[in-house]
mmCIF file of C-alpha atoms (C1' of nucleotides) in Angstrom:
data_model
loop_
_atom_site.group_PDB
_atom_site.id
_atom_site.type_symbol
_atom_site.label_atom_id
_atom_site.label_comp_id
_atom_site.label_asym_id
_atom_site.label_seq_id
_atom_site.Cartn_x
_atom_site.Cartn_y
_atom_site.Cartn_z
ATOM 1 C CA UNK Z 17 -2.313 6.133 5.825
ATOM 2 C CA UNK Z 18 -0.392 3.848 7.652
ATOM 3 C CA UNK Z 19 2.897 2.011 7.017
ATOM 4 C CA UNK Z 20 4.667 -0.278 9.306
ATOM 5 C CA UNK Z 21 5.599 2.402 12.062
ATOM 6 C CA UNK Z 22 2.068 3.712 12.419
ATOM 7 C CA UNK Z 23 0.554 0.104 12.482
ATOM 8 C CA UNK Z 24 3.223 -0.840 15.013
ATOM 9 C CA UNK Z 25 2.329 2.212 17.073
ATOM 10 C CA UNK Z 26 -1.285 1.254 17.168
ATOM 11 C CA UNK Z 27 -0.420 -2.340 18.164
ATOM 12 C CA UNK Z 28 1.459 -0.832 21.071
ATOM 13 C CA UNK Z 29 -1.448 1.270 22.262
ATOM 14 C CA UNK Z 30 -3.924 -1.653 22.038
ATOM 15 C CA UNK Z 31 -1.493 -3.860 23.851
ATOM 16 C CA UNK Z 32 -0.183 -1.580 26.684
ATOM 17 C CA UNK Z 33 -3.082 1.052 26.711
ATOM 18 C CA UNK Z 34 -2.233 4.879 26.855
ATOM 19 C CA UNK Z 35 -2.962 7.421 29.378
ATOM 20 C CA UNK Z 36 -6.563 6.519 30.969
ATOM 21 C CA UNK Z 37 -7.230 4.057 28.247
ATOM 22 C CA UNK Z 38 -6.797 0.426 29.215
ATOM 23 C CA UNK Z 39 -5.215 -2.343 27.215
ATOM 24 C CA UNK Z 40 -7.699 -4.602 25.303
ATOM 25 C CA UNK Z 41 -5.666 -7.764 26.089
ATOM 26 C CA UNK Z 42 -8.073 -9.999 28.113
ATOM 27 C CA UNK Z 43 -11.144 -8.030 27.332
ATOM 28 C CA UNK Z 44 -14.343 -9.735 26.186
ATOM 29 C CA UNK Z 45 -16.399 -8.658 23.236
ATOM 30 C CA UNK Z 46 -20.027 -7.827 24.268
ATOM 31 C CA UNK Z 47 -21.408 -6.920 20.936
ATOM 32 C CA UNK Z 48 -19.957 -5.498 17.721
ATOM 33 C CA UNK Z 49 -21.684 -2.822 15.341
ATOM 34 C CA UNK Z 50 -20.800 -2.761 11.720
ATOM 35 C CA UNK Z 51 -21.660 0.651 10.328
ATOM 36 C CA UNK Z 52 -20.255 0.319 6.706
ATOM 37 C CA UNK Z 53 -20.959 -3.229 5.520
ATOM 38 C CA UNK Z 54 -18.212 -3.371 2.929
ATOM 39 C CA UNK Z 55 -15.521 -2.542 5.582
ATOM 40 C CA UNK Z 56 -15.996 -6.465 6.257
ATOM 41 C CA UNK Z 57 -14.189 -8.487 3.769
ATOM 42 C CA UNK Z 58 -14.847 -11.857 5.357
ATOM 43 C CA UNK Z 59 -17.362 -13.574 6.628
ATOM 44 C CA UNK Z 60 -20.801 -12.159 5.893
ATOM 45 C CA UNK Z 61 -22.145 -9.724 8.207
ATOM 46 C CA UNK Z 62 -24.470 -12.093 10.184
ATOM 47 C CA UNK Z 63 -21.706 -14.524 10.527
ATOM 48 C CA UNK Z 64 -19.305 -11.943 11.716
ATOM 49 C CA UNK Z 65 -21.525 -10.264 14.393
ATOM 50 C CA UNK Z 66 -22.683 -13.633 15.908
ATOM 51 C CA UNK Z 67 -19.221 -15.411 15.670
ATOM 52 C CA UNK Z 68 -17.249 -12.456 17.328
ATOM 53 C CA UNK Z 69 -19.520 -12.116 20.340
ATOM 54 C CA UNK Z 70 -18.153 -13.258 23.691
ATOM 55 C CA UNK Z 71 -14.638 -13.830 22.317
ATOM 56 C CA UNK Z 72 -11.536 -12.619 24.319
ATOM 57 C CA UNK Z 73 -8.710 -10.608 22.905
ATOM 58 C CA UNK Z 74 -5.735 -12.758 23.494
ATOM 59 C CA UNK Z 75 -2.897 -11.564 21.446
ATOM 60 C CA UNK Z 76 -2.274 -8.335 19.555
ATOM 61 C CA UNK Z 77 0.389 -8.233 16.850
ATOM 62 C CA UNK Z 78 1.337 -6.883 13.476
ATOM 63 C CA UNK Z 79 2.420 -8.618 10.034
ATOM 64 C CA UNK Z 80 3.403 -6.026 7.222
ATOM 65 C CA UNK Z 81 0.481 -3.455 7.353
ATOM 66 C CA UNK Z 82 -1.967 -5.927 8.821
ATOM 67 C CA UNK Z 83 -3.251 -5.593 12.524
ATOM 68 C CA UNK Z 84 -3.518 -9.075 13.907
ATOM 69 C CA UNK Z 85 -5.697 -9.664 16.831
ATOM 70 C CA UNK Z 86 -6.041 -13.137 18.098
ATOM 71 C CA UNK Z 87 -9.216 -14.116 19.738
ATOM 72 C CA UNK Z 88 -10.429 -16.948 21.720
ATOM 73 C CA UNK Z 89 -11.455 -19.035 18.529
ATOM 74 C CA UNK Z 90 -10.787 -16.892 15.647
ATOM 75 C CA UNK Z 91 -8.366 -14.077 14.191
ATOM 76 C CA UNK Z 92 -9.387 -10.484 13.599
ATOM 77 C CA UNK Z 93 -7.317 -9.041 10.964
ATOM 78 C CA UNK Z 94 -7.458 -5.380 10.057
ATOM 79 C CA UNK Z 95 -5.903 -3.480 7.168
ATOM 80 C CA UNK Z 96 -6.233 0.354 7.597
ATOM 81 C CA UNK Z 97 -5.258 1.132 3.885
ATOM 82 C CA UNK Z 98 -5.260 4.893 3.122
ATOM 83 C CA UNK Z 99 -7.107 6.577 5.789
ATOM 84 C CA UNK Z 100 -8.096 3.910 8.502
ATOM 85 C CA UNK Z 101 -7.430 4.365 12.355
ATOM 86 C CA UNK Z 102 -7.966 1.888 15.110
ATOM 87 C CA UNK Z 103 -8.293 3.019 18.800
ATOM 88 C CA UNK Z 104 -9.964 2.445 21.965
ATOM 89 C CA UNK Z 105 -12.319 4.937 23.678
ATOM 90 C CA UNK Z 106 -14.897 4.985 26.328
ATOM 91 C CA UNK Z 107 -18.331 3.604 25.100
ATOM 92 C CA UNK Z 108 -19.872 6.865 26.255
ATOM 93 C CA UNK Z 109 -17.779 8.799 23.683
ATOM 94 C CA UNK Z 110 -19.812 10.430 20.891
ATOM 95 C CA UNK Z 111 -19.946 8.426 17.676
ATOM 96 C CA UNK Z 112 -17.761 10.148 14.857
ATOM 97 C CA UNK Z 113 -19.209 10.324 11.352
ATOM 98 C CA UNK Z 114 -16.565 8.161 9.706
ATOM 99 C CA UNK Z 115 -16.682 5.231 12.277
ATOM 100 C CA UNK Z 116 -17.311 1.779 10.433
ATOM 101 C CA UNK Z 117 -16.925 -0.863 13.009
ATOM 102 C CA UNK Z 118 -17.577 -0.628 16.857
ATOM 103 C CA UNK Z 119 -16.436 -3.458 19.029
ATOM 104 C CA UNK Z 120 -17.993 -3.105 22.488
ATOM 105 C CA UNK Z 121 -15.922 -4.475 25.232
ATOM 106 C CA UNK Z 122 -16.699 -5.715 28.906
ATOM 107 C CA UNK Z 123 -14.907 -2.859 30.488
ATOM 108 C CA UNK Z 124 -16.938 -0.042 29.501
ATOM 109 C CA UNK Z 125 -14.672 0.717 26.431
ATOM 110 C CA UNK Z 126 -14.910 -0.163 22.596
ATOM 111 C CA UNK Z 127 -12.540 -0.656 19.930
ATOM 112 C CA UNK Z 128 -13.329 1.766 17.073
ATOM 113 C CA UNK Z 129 -12.411 1.368 13.420
ATOM 114 C CA UNK Z 130 -12.727 4.751 11.871
ATOM 115 C CA UNK Z 131 -11.999 5.175 8.029
ATOM 116 C CA UNK Z 132 -13.161 8.380 6.158
ATOM 117 C CA UNK Z 133 -12.072 6.771 2.713
ATOM 118 C CA UNK Z 134 -13.699 3.479 3.406
ATOM 119 C CA UNK Z 135 -10.720 1.510 1.865
ATOM 120 C CA UNK Z 136 -9.876 -0.397 4.969
ATOM 121 C CA UNK Z 137 -10.888 -4.019 5.451
ATOM 122 C CA UNK Z 138 -11.609 -6.196 8.377
ATOM 123 C CA UNK Z 139 -11.391 -10.234 8.158
ATOM 124 C CA UNK Z 140 -12.509 -12.593 10.893
ATOM 125 C CA UNK Z 141 -11.038 -15.979 10.010
ATOM 126 C CA UNK Z 142 -10.240 -19.386 11.961
ATOM 127 C CA UNK Z 143 -6.644 -19.326 10.197
ATOM 128 C CA UNK Z 144 -4.916 -15.990 9.083
ATOM 129 C CA UNK Z 145 -2.332 -17.675 6.937
ATOM 130 C CA UNK Z 146 -4.568 -17.532 3.738
ATOM 131 C CA UNK Z 147 -4.441 -13.890 3.890
ATOM 132 C CA UNK Z 148 -0.967 -13.157 5.395
ATOM 133 C CA UNK Z 149 1.087 -15.898 3.594
ATOM 134 C CA UNK Z 150 1.577 -13.863 0.324
ATOM 135 C CA UNK Z 151 3.401 -11.330 2.308
ATOM 136 C CA UNK Z 152 7.051 -10.930 1.830
ATOM 137 C CA UNK Z 153 9.706 -10.907 4.614
ATOM 138 C CA UNK Z 154 9.317 -8.445 7.715
ATOM 139 C CA UNK Z 155 12.047 -5.834 7.351
ATOM 140 C CA UNK Z 156 13.340 -6.571 10.760
ATOM 141 C CA UNK Z 157 13.345 -10.449 10.296
ATOM 142 C CA UNK Z 158 16.891 -11.726 11.242
ATOM 143 C CA UNK Z 159 16.760 -14.212 8.444
ATOM 144 C CA UNK Z 160 16.601 -11.287 6.153
ATOM 145 C CA UNK Z 161 20.380 -10.955 5.755
ATOM 146 C CA UNK Z 162 22.160 -8.442 3.765
ATOM 147 C CA UNK Z 163 23.020 -11.135 1.014
ATOM 148 C CA UNK Z 164 19.504 -12.540 1.174
ATOM 149 C CA UNK Z 165 18.311 -9.115 0.475
ATOM 150 C CA UNK Z 166 20.749 -8.627 -2.283
ATOM 151 C CA UNK Z 167 19.566 -11.825 -3.915
ATOM 152 C CA UNK Z 168 15.999 -10.840 -3.913
ATOM 153 C CA UNK Z 169 16.811 -7.456 -5.561
ATOM 154 C CA UNK Z 170 18.792 -9.334 -8.158
ATOM 155 C CA UNK Z 171 15.721 -11.391 -9.095
ATOM 156 C CA UNK Z 172 13.580 -8.810 -10.223
ATOM 157 C CA UNK Z 173 13.939 -6.328 -13.206
ATOM 158 C CA UNK Z 174 11.434 -3.817 -11.717
ATOM 159 C CA UNK Z 175 12.312 -0.312 -10.619
ATOM 160 C CA UNK Z 176 13.425 -0.130 -6.945
ATOM 161 C CA UNK Z 177 10.786 2.127 -5.707
ATOM 162 C CA UNK Z 178 7.458 0.096 -6.727
ATOM 163 C CA UNK Z 179 9.567 -3.077 -5.947
ATOM 164 C CA UNK Z 180 10.000 -2.034 -2.276
ATOM 165 C CA UNK Z 181 6.378 -1.106 -2.014
ATOM 166 C CA UNK Z 182 5.318 -4.515 -3.188
ATOM 167 C CA UNK Z 183 4.131 -6.344 0.018
ATOM 168 C CA UNK Z 184 5.024 -9.700 -1.532
ATOM 169 C CA UNK Z 185 8.685 -8.428 -1.788
ATOM 170 C CA UNK Z 186 8.923 -6.889 1.606
ATOM 171 C CA UNK Z 187 6.173 -6.380 4.017
ATOM 172 C CA UNK Z 188 5.462 -3.003 5.475
ATOM 173 C CA UNK Z 189 6.796 -0.306 3.388
ATOM 174 C CA UNK Z 190 4.590 2.341 1.792
ATOM 175 C CA UNK Z 191 5.131 5.687 -0.063
ATOM 176 C CA UNK Z 192 6.665 7.745 2.864
ATOM 177 C CA UNK Z 193 9.183 5.229 4.219
ATOM 178 C CA UNK Z 194 10.215 4.203 0.720
ATOM 179 C CA UNK Z 195 11.101 7.588 -0.280
ATOM 180 C CA UNK Z 196 12.999 8.328 3.015
ATOM 181 C CA UNK Z 197 14.957 4.987 2.715
ATOM 182 C CA UNK Z 198 15.975 5.598 -0.928
ATOM 183 C CA UNK Z 199 17.033 9.135 -0.277
ATOM 184 C CA UNK Z 200 19.182 7.996 2.731
ATOM 185 C CA UNK Z 201 20.824 5.079 0.690
ATOM 186 C CA UNK Z 202 21.417 7.621 -1.994
ATOM 187 C CA UNK Z 203 19.492 5.744 -4.810
ATOM 188 C CA UNK Z 204 17.343 7.027 -7.331
ATOM 189 C CA UNK Z 205 13.868 5.618 -7.149
ATOM 190 C CA UNK Z 206 13.725 4.514 -10.909
ATOM 191 C CA UNK Z 207 16.948 2.403 -10.627
ATOM 192 C CA UNK Z 208 16.445 -1.184 -11.837
ATOM 193 C CA UNK Z 209 16.740 -3.256 -8.815
ATOM 194 C CA UNK Z 210 18.944 -6.032 -10.492
ATOM 195 C CA UNK Z 211 21.599 -3.253 -11.299
ATOM 196 C CA UNK Z 212 22.054 -2.633 -7.524
ATOM 197 C CA UNK Z 213 25.610 -3.681 -6.186
ATOM 198 C CA UNK Z 214 26.006 -5.600 -3.031
ATOM 199 C CA UNK Z 215 27.192 -2.302 -1.276
ATOM 200 C CA UNK Z 216 24.361 -0.392 -2.486
ATOM 201 C CA UNK Z 217 21.856 -3.384 -1.385
ATOM 202 C CA UNK Z 218 23.663 -3.367 2.070
ATOM 203 C CA UNK Z 219 23.189 0.428 2.406
ATOM 204 C CA UNK Z 220 19.527 0.221 1.152
ATOM 205 C CA UNK Z 221 18.565 -2.556 3.807
ATOM 206 C CA UNK Z 222 20.308 -0.484 6.585
ATOM 207 C CA UNK Z 223 18.388 2.638 5.519
ATOM 208 C CA UNK Z 224 15.245 0.885 5.391
ATOM 209 C CA UNK Z 225 15.666 -0.507 8.866
ATOM 210 C CA UNK Z 226 16.680 2.935 10.156
ATOM 211 C CA UNK Z 227 13.808 5.038 8.864
ATOM 212 C CA UNK Z 228 11.222 2.470 10.026
ATOM 213 C CA UNK Z 229 12.966 2.536 13.533
ATOM 214 C CA UNK Z 230 12.995 6.114 13.445
ATOM 215 C CA UNK Z 231 9.146 6.251 12.491
ATOM 216 C CA UNK Z 232 8.362 3.796 15.329
ATOM 217 C CA UNK Z 233 10.334 5.830 17.690
ATOM 218 C CA UNK Z 234 8.494 9.127 16.755
ATOM 219 C CA UNK Z 235 5.104 6.844 17.168
ATOM 220 C CA UNK Z 236 4.582 7.400 13.281
ATOM 221 C CA UNK Z 237 3.717 10.326 11.217
ATOM 222 C CA UNK Z 238 0.545 12.552 11.383
ATOM 223 C CA UNK Z 239 -0.231 14.038 7.989
ATOM 224 C CA UNK Z 240 -3.198 15.625 6.361
ATOM 225 C CA UNK Z 241 -6.030 15.551 8.808
ATOM 226 C CA UNK Z 242 -5.267 12.192 10.354
ATOM 227 C CA UNK Z 243 -3.548 12.960 13.778
ATOM 228 C CA UNK Z 244 -2.767 10.259 16.256
ATOM 229 C CA UNK Z 245 -0.057 11.628 18.243
ATOM 230 C CA UNK Z 246 3.167 10.723 16.151
ATOM 231 C CA UNK Z 247 5.448 13.650 14.979
ATOM 232 C CA UNK Z 248 7.620 11.805 12.324
ATOM 233 C CA UNK Z 249 6.333 14.234 9.690
ATOM 234 C CA UNK Z 250 8.552 16.810 11.317
ATOM 235 C CA UNK Z 251 11.547 14.657 10.283
ATOM 236 C CA UNK Z 252 10.933 13.963 6.853
ATOM 237 C CA UNK Z 253 13.999 14.114 4.642
ATOM 238 C CA UNK Z 254 12.143 14.220 1.099
ATOM 239 C CA UNK Z 255 8.600 13.191 1.333
ATOM 240 C CA UNK Z 256 6.282 16.136 0.539
ATOM 241 C CA UNK Z 257 9.209 18.493 0.445
ATOM 242 C CA UNK Z 258 9.019 19.333 -3.226
ATOM 243 C CA UNK Z 259 11.010 22.503 -3.933
ATOM 244 C CA UNK Z 260 12.603 22.606 -0.526
ATOM 245 C CA UNK Z 261 16.331 22.304 -0.058
ATOM 246 C CA UNK Z 262 17.591 18.883 0.464
ATOM 247 C CA UNK Z 263 18.738 18.617 4.088
ATOM 248 C CA UNK Z 264 22.085 17.076 2.883
ATOM 249 C CA UNK Z 265 23.364 19.332 -0.040
ATOM 250 C CA UNK Z 266 20.563 22.209 -0.406
ATOM 251 C CA UNK Z 267 19.517 21.134 -3.825
ATOM 252 C CA UNK Z 268 15.613 21.705 -4.298
ATOM 253 C CA UNK Z 269 13.787 18.268 -3.801
ATOM 254 C CA UNK Z 270 12.063 16.961 -7.027
ATOM 255 C CA UNK Z 271 8.838 15.131 -7.567
ATOM 256 C CA UNK Z 272 7.774 12.636 -10.073
ATOM 257 C CA UNK Z 273 5.143 9.837 -10.475
ATOM 258 C CA UNK Z 274 6.253 6.211 -10.471
ATOM 259 C CA UNK Z 275 3.660 3.576 -10.705
ATOM 260 C CA UNK Z 276 0.927 6.145 -9.996
ATOM 261 C CA UNK Z 277 2.600 7.239 -6.667
ATOM 262 C CA UNK Z 278 3.949 10.562 -5.849
ATOM 263 C CA UNK Z 279 7.799 10.249 -5.477
ATOM 264 C CA UNK Z 280 10.227 12.569 -3.596
ATOM 265 C CA UNK Z 281 13.888 12.674 -4.304
ATOM 266 C CA UNK Z 282 17.155 14.679 -4.394
ATOM 267 C CA UNK Z 283 18.554 14.599 -8.038
ATOM 268 C CA UNK Z 284 21.970 15.368 -6.532
ATOM 269 C CA UNK Z 285 22.009 12.887 -3.578
ATOM 270 C CA UNK Z 286 20.179 10.220 -5.615
ATOM 271 C CA UNK Z 287 21.767 10.360 -9.163
ATOM 272 C CA UNK Z 288 19.983 8.632 -12.046
ATOM 273 C CA UNK Z 289 21.842 5.274 -12.554
ATOM 274 C "C1'" DA L 19 7.155 -10.009 -16.405
ATOM 275 C "C1'" DC L 20 6.318 -5.449 -16.135
ATOM 276 C "C1'" DG L 21 3.826 -1.019 -15.756
ATOM 277 C "C1'" DA L 22 -0.140 1.910 -17.067
ATOM 278 C "C1'" DG L 23 -4.902 2.834 -16.215
ATOM 279 C "C1'" DC L 24 -8.680 2.492 -13.342
ATOM 280 C "C1'" DG L 25 -11.759 1.551 -9.430
ATOM 281 C "C1'" DC L 26 -12.642 1.948 -4.937
ATOM 282 C "C1'" DC L 27 -14.104 6.498 -1.330
ATOM 283 C "C1'" DT L 28 -13.867 11.104 1.205
ATOM 284 C "C1'" DG L 29 -11.685 14.980 2.194
ATOM 285 C "C1'" DT L 30 -8.731 19.345 1.635
ATOM 286 C "C1'" DC L 31 -6.415 22.552 -0.770
ATOM 287 C "C1'" DG L 32 -5.287 26.014 -4.352
ATOM 288 C "C1'" DG L 33 -6.530 28.353 -8.602
ATOM 289 C "C1'" DC L 34 -9.932 30.708 -11.034
ATOM 290 C "C1'" DT U 14 -18.507 32.328 -2.624
ATOM 291 C "C1'" DG U 15 -18.485 28.289 -5.547
ATOM 292 C "C1'" DC U 16 -16.812 25.080 -8.677
ATOM 293 C "C1'" DC U 17 -13.145 22.014 -10.341
ATOM 294 C "C1'" DG U 18 -9.037 19.617 -10.762
ATOM 295 C "C1'" DA U 19 -5.315 17.611 -8.236
ATOM 296 C "C1'" DC U 20 -3.901 15.049 -4.656
ATOM 297 C "C1'" DA U 21 -3.837 11.935 -0.342
ATOM 298 C "C1'" DG U 22 0.047 6.986 4.267
ATOM 299 C "C1'" DG U 23 -2.957 1.102 -0.353
ATOM 300 C "C1'" DC U 24 -4.103 -2.520 -3.019
ATOM 301 C "C1'" DG U 25 -6.409 -5.419 -6.581
ATOM 302 C "C1'" DC U 26 -8.094 -5.937 -11.222
ATOM 303 C "C1'" DT U 27 -7.701 -5.460 -16.352
ATOM 304 C "C1'" DC U 28 -4.926 -5.150 -20.327
ATOM 305 C "C1'" DG U 29 -1.209 -4.772 -23.742
#
DNA sequence: ACGAGCGCCTGTCGGC
DNA sequence: TGCCGACAGGCGCTCG
């Protein structure tokens, strides 16, 4: 599922609340229930359930695709992977079949981690840096200048698509937004990153920021059976549009598999290097 | 230094 | 209808 814009949307919901659902900031944890043990990456179940009790949610943020929840004494890190979702609901709501973790709060609500495919993971740690330190720069980080980005591209001999999806190269890009950004920049997904000119690199960085911003503005994409309110799926240029006309030139969008991931591109707007 | 292949999981969809 | 393969917003591991 979620890439940077979807995670950012969830952060916003948790921080500010939505409709009749309150913010979790300042709420105290009454009791947690782990419904699928492997959801928990760290520590062990006993340690988690006892340590998390009575802590308050102090700050909610995002790093790459990680949700970063600062508690009174620990940090709760959550990665949604392919199918995870995180939301707040009344603790009277019926328990859904794919709920993996429930965190009951002192305001009659609970934080729910729901994840059909069970790939998502949760960490409770004293210091988040051991987990977050391997991530590359945030796409919107001011220190990621055009020239710094070009430099980073020059250093690798990998294909541009898998490189952009490598979280150590850049934090937050996934399959959708990578395809969208490459189309907007007019770059073929198999292009060797080191062959990109400064102009192409500038355009690519601008496109990455543009599509991510667009995704955030639309509150993310809702695809397959995962719906949480966003509608960016109605604005896809290439993703899941195989065979449909390119919105720019009318040529049918093509699909190929790169690094085991489905890749969508326009053969005319994104010519082979 | 790469990329391919696979494992982790459940669900949906299209074809036969 | 039922079965079966392909596919799905991610990532870590092996292997060559």
